Amino acid sequence: MAARNRMPPWHEHVRLANGRDILVRPIRPEDAGPMQAAFTLLEPDEIRQRFLHPMKELSAQQAERLVRPDPRRDFALVAAEPLPPGEALVGAVARISIDDNGKDAQFAILVSHYVNGMGLGRHLMRRLVRWAKGRKVQRVYGEVLESNLPMQALAASLGFRREAIGEAGLVRVVLDIPPPKPKAPPPPPPFAA
């Protein structure tokens, strides 16, 4: 019998539209340094769209906070070169965090312009929603700049709806997750005569 090359949970190789192979996997503490290095390669608008305000750098403290999600309520994925953590350039980060009410979860995604427009944002969003469903979350939402039309279009194509939040320049995109359908009871045994 041939040995299977199994990957750990939430790890997968993805081939982008341009033929480039990347590894999507949970974020690790070793990613802090590469994330800080990759941050300097981002365009100002990419940073503003993700963090909702301009930033010149990702501090060591911010990077440490990002790479150490609380496993009870947070989930974060990176799309990186298929190299060991700490050596791989991180091209995208997707994160979701369950609110204190346990029913809602907020997402945030950043895809750098080097891999933008190749379906990676859609792929990462689907993974975040899948994780949320497994945690019985009822609503996934994100705060998006009104000017971030690509993110709004992506969200709409995945079934998210827009909500006004009363903050100038921002909209909320929301996906209601229906509860799982109850399993049908097994049919009764045939009547014995």
Tab-separated table of C-alpha atoms in Angstrom:
chain	number	residue	atom	x	y	z
A	1	MET	CA	0.000	0.000	0.000
A	2	ALA	CA	1.377	3.406	-0.939
A	3	ALA	CA	2.026	5.883	1.833
A	4	ARG	CA	-0.188	8.950	1.758
A	5	ASN	CA	1.324	12.385	1.847
A	6	ARG	CA	-1.134	13.821	4.353
A	7	MET	CA	-0.962	17.413	5.458
A	8	PRO	CA	-1.929	18.713	8.898
A	9	PRO	CA	-5.446	20.154	9.348
A	10	TRP	CA	-6.112	23.438	7.541
A	11	HIS	CA	-2.955	23.068	5.407
A	12	GLU	CA	-3.291	22.950	1.639
A	13	HIS	CA	-1.290	23.659	-1.470
A	14	VAL	CA	-3.036	26.082	-3.811
A	15	ARG	CA	-2.092	26.862	-7.390
A	16	LEU	CA	-2.895	30.457	-8.270
A	17	ALA	CA	-4.220	31.587	-11.647
A	18	ASN	CA	-0.686	32.633	-12.635
A	19	GLY	CA	0.601	29.079	-12.008
A	20	ARG	CA	2.410	29.959	-8.775
A	21	ASP	CA	2.102	27.441	-5.926
A	22	ILE	CA	1.488	28.675	-2.401
A	23	LEU	CA	0.761	27.037	0.915
A	24	VAL	CA	-2.324	28.058	2.863
A	25	ARG	CA	-1.917	27.143	6.521
A	26	PRO	CA	-2.672	28.365	10.037
A	27	ILE	CA	-0.537	31.263	11.176
A	28	ARG	CA	2.406	30.430	13.450
A	29	PRO	CA	4.576	32.473	15.827
A	30	GLU	CA	7.505	32.076	13.407
A	31	ASP	CA	5.542	34.154	10.867
A	32	ALA	CA	6.002	37.387	12.852
A	33	GLY	CA	9.322	38.324	11.235
A	34	PRO	CA	8.289	37.510	7.649
A	35	MET	CA	5.018	39.405	8.171
A	36	GLN	CA	6.907	42.489	9.309
A	37	ALA	CA	9.227	42.188	6.292
A	38	ALA	CA	6.296	41.704	3.884
A	39	PHE	CA	4.494	44.708	5.392
A	40	THR	CA	7.126	47.010	3.890
A	41	LEU	CA	6.226	45.650	0.430
A	42	LEU	CA	2.554	46.596	0.754
A	43	GLU	CA	1.148	49.652	-0.942
A	44	PRO	CA	-0.342	52.355	1.315
A	45	ASP	CA	-3.855	51.688	-0.011
A	46	GLU	CA	-3.577	47.952	0.777
A	47	ILE	CA	-2.684	48.801	4.374
A	48	ARG	CA	-5.482	51.358	4.697
A	49	GLN	CA	-8.058	48.929	3.317
A	50	ARG	CA	-7.110	46.235	5.840
A	51	PHE	CA	-6.374	48.322	8.943
A	52	LEU	CA	-8.829	51.153	8.058
A	53	HIS	CA	-6.125	53.777	8.633
A	54	PRO	CA	-2.612	54.476	7.335
A	55	MET	CA	0.346	52.728	8.986
A	56	LYS	CA	4.029	52.966	8.122
A	57	GLU	CA	5.108	49.719	9.764
A	58	LEU	CA	3.871	46.648	11.564
A	59	SER	CA	5.442	46.841	15.006
A	60	ALA	CA	6.907	43.788	16.709
A	61	GLN	CA	4.069	43.941	19.272
A	62	GLN	CA	1.397	44.057	16.541
A	63	ALA	CA	3.034	41.191	14.679
A	64	GLU	CA	3.237	39.096	17.861
A	65	ARG	CA	-0.450	39.710	18.566
A	66	LEU	CA	-1.375	38.660	15.011
A	67	VAL	CA	0.629	35.430	15.071
A	68	ARG	CA	-0.740	34.225	18.420
A	69	PRO	CA	-4.493	33.891	17.976
A	70	ASP	CA	-6.564	32.629	20.917
A	71	PRO	CA	-7.498	29.087	19.758
A	72	ARG	CA	-10.836	29.269	21.588
A	73	ARG	CA	-12.111	32.251	19.616
A	74	ASP	CA	-9.674	33.192	16.839
A	75	PHE	CA	-8.525	31.561	13.640
A	76	ALA	CA	-5.920	32.937	11.247
A	77	LEU	CA	-4.553	31.618	7.978
A	78	VAL	CA	-1.615	32.753	5.904
A	79	ALA	CA	-0.897	32.186	2.244
A	80	ALA	CA	2.853	31.854	1.975
A	81	GLU	CA	5.598	30.434	-0.147
A	82	PRO	CA	5.905	26.675	0.385
A	83	LEU	CA	8.927	27.095	2.662
A	84	PRO	CA	9.335	26.506	6.409
A	85	PRO	CA	7.652	29.088	8.677
A	86	GLY	CA	10.022	31.902	9.434
A	87	GLU	CA	11.563	31.644	5.947
A	88	ALA	CA	8.446	31.956	3.773
A	89	LEU	CA	7.260	35.308	2.465
A	90	VAL	CA	3.633	35.811	3.545
A	91	GLY	CA	1.453	37.115	0.708
A	92	ALA	CA	-1.931	37.085	2.429
A	93	VAL	CA	-3.422	36.878	5.908
A	94	ALA	CA	-7.018	36.018	6.791
A	95	ARG	CA	-8.357	36.208	10.327
A	96	ILE	CA	-11.665	35.666	12.073
A	97	SER	CA	-12.524	36.295	15.712
A	98	ILE	CA	-15.665	35.255	17.569
A	99	ASP	CA	-17.356	38.091	19.459
A	100	ASP	CA	-18.086	37.854	23.186
A	101	ASN	CA	-21.701	36.855	22.411
A	102	GLY	CA	-20.436	33.618	20.823
A	103	LYS	CA	-22.808	34.051	17.861
A	104	ASP	CA	-21.029	36.602	15.658
A	105	ALA	CA	-17.499	36.591	14.241
A	106	GLN	CA	-15.574	39.401	12.564
A	107	PHE	CA	-13.231	38.692	9.663
A	108	ALA	CA	-10.342	40.611	8.144
A	109	ILE	CA	-8.377	39.695	5.014
A	110	LEU	CA	-5.288	41.245	3.471
A	111	VAL	CA	-4.064	40.007	0.096
A	112	SER	CA	-0.974	41.762	-1.243
A	113	HIS	CA	-0.943	43.147	-4.754
A	114	TYR	CA	1.590	40.453	-5.727
A	115	VAL	CA	-1.104	37.762	-5.520
A	116	ASN	CA	-4.242	39.897	-5.770
A	117	GLY	CA	-6.911	39.098	-8.364
A	118	MET	CA	-6.132	35.368	-8.536
A	119	GLY	CA	-8.961	33.990	-6.387
A	120	LEU	CA	-6.982	33.847	-3.157
A	121	GLY	CA	-9.278	36.218	-1.236
A	122	ARG	CA	-12.293	34.057	-2.170
A	123	HIS	CA	-10.450	30.903	-1.147
A	124	LEU	CA	-9.440	32.360	2.225
A	125	MET	CA	-12.923	33.748	2.913
A	126	ARG	CA	-14.475	30.333	2.288
A	127	ARG	CA	-12.037	28.780	4.768
A	128	LEU	CA	-12.896	31.390	7.419
A	129	VAL	CA	-16.632	30.771	6.939
A	130	ARG	CA	-16.079	27.011	7.137
A	131	TRP	CA	-14.224	27.425	10.443
A	132	ALA	CA	-17.017	29.686	11.762
A	133	LYS	CA	-19.661	27.113	10.838
A	134	GLY	CA	-17.720	24.496	12.781
A	135	ARG	CA	-17.885	26.792	15.817
A	136	LYS	CA	-21.659	27.265	15.363
A	137	VAL	CA	-21.287	30.968	14.595
A	138	GLN	CA	-24.523	32.489	13.286
A	139	ARG	CA	-23.147	35.610	11.573
A	140	VAL	CA	-19.831	36.481	9.946
A	141	TYR	CA	-19.177	40.156	9.333
A	142	GLY	CA	-16.446	42.562	8.361
A	143	GLU	CA	-15.939	46.324	8.383
A	144	VAL	CA	-15.014	47.475	4.879
A	145	LEU	CA	-14.108	50.894	3.530
A	146	GLU	CA	-16.792	52.211	1.167
A	147	SER	CA	-14.013	52.734	-1.375
A	148	ASN	CA	-12.941	49.064	-1.209
A	149	LEU	CA	-15.184	47.937	-4.046
A	150	PRO	CA	-13.276	44.693	-4.791
A	151	MET	CA	-13.835	43.449	-1.209
A	152	GLN	CA	-17.490	44.434	-1.334
A	153	ALA	CA	-17.914	42.627	-4.671
A	154	LEU	CA	-16.192	39.508	-3.308
A	155	ALA	CA	-18.405	39.522	-0.221
A	156	ALA	CA	-21.567	39.998	-2.312
A	157	SER	CA	-20.575	37.106	-4.608
A	158	LEU	CA	-20.323	34.856	-1.530
A	159	GLY	CA	-23.771	35.822	-0.213
A	160	PHE	CA	-22.839	38.654	2.154
A	161	ARG	CA	-25.218	41.608	2.406
A	162	ARG	CA	-24.339	45.231	3.163
A	163	GLU	CA	-25.358	46.968	6.379
A	164	ALA	CA	-24.906	50.606	7.288
A	165	ILE	CA	-22.995	51.049	10.538
A	166	GLY	CA	-23.288	54.793	11.012
A	167	GLU	CA	-19.568	55.426	10.683
A	168	ALA	CA	-18.586	57.636	7.764
A	169	GLY	CA	-16.626	55.835	5.083
A	170	LEU	CA	-17.344	52.312	6.371
A	171	VAL	CA	-19.879	49.625	5.540
A	172	ARG	CA	-20.418	46.266	7.176
A	173	VAL	CA	-20.747	43.135	5.075
A	174	VAL	CA	-22.671	40.346	6.807
A	175	LEU	CA	-23.211	36.664	6.067
A	176	ASP	CA	-25.973	34.925	7.990
A	177	ILE	CA	-25.101	31.282	8.557
A	178	PRO	CA	-28.182	29.085	8.777
A	179	PRO	CA	-28.171	26.505	11.550
A	180	PRO	CA	-27.346	22.977	10.414
A	181	LYS	CA	-30.346	21.021	9.225
A	182	PRO	CA	-31.412	18.386	11.710
A	183	LYS	CA	-30.724	14.872	10.580
A	184	ALA	CA	-33.799	12.913	9.600
A	185	PRO	CA	-34.578	10.095	11.983
A	186	PRO	CA	-33.907	6.627	10.601
A	187	PRO	CA	-36.932	4.974	9.037
A	188	PRO	CA	-38.821	2.613	11.307
A	189	PRO	CA	-38.034	-1.067	10.907
A	190	PRO	CA	-40.358	-2.916	8.531
A	191	PHE	CA	-43.463	-4.325	10.121
A	192	ALA	CA	-42.925	-7.965	10.949
A	193	ALA	CA	-45.902	-10.226	10.329
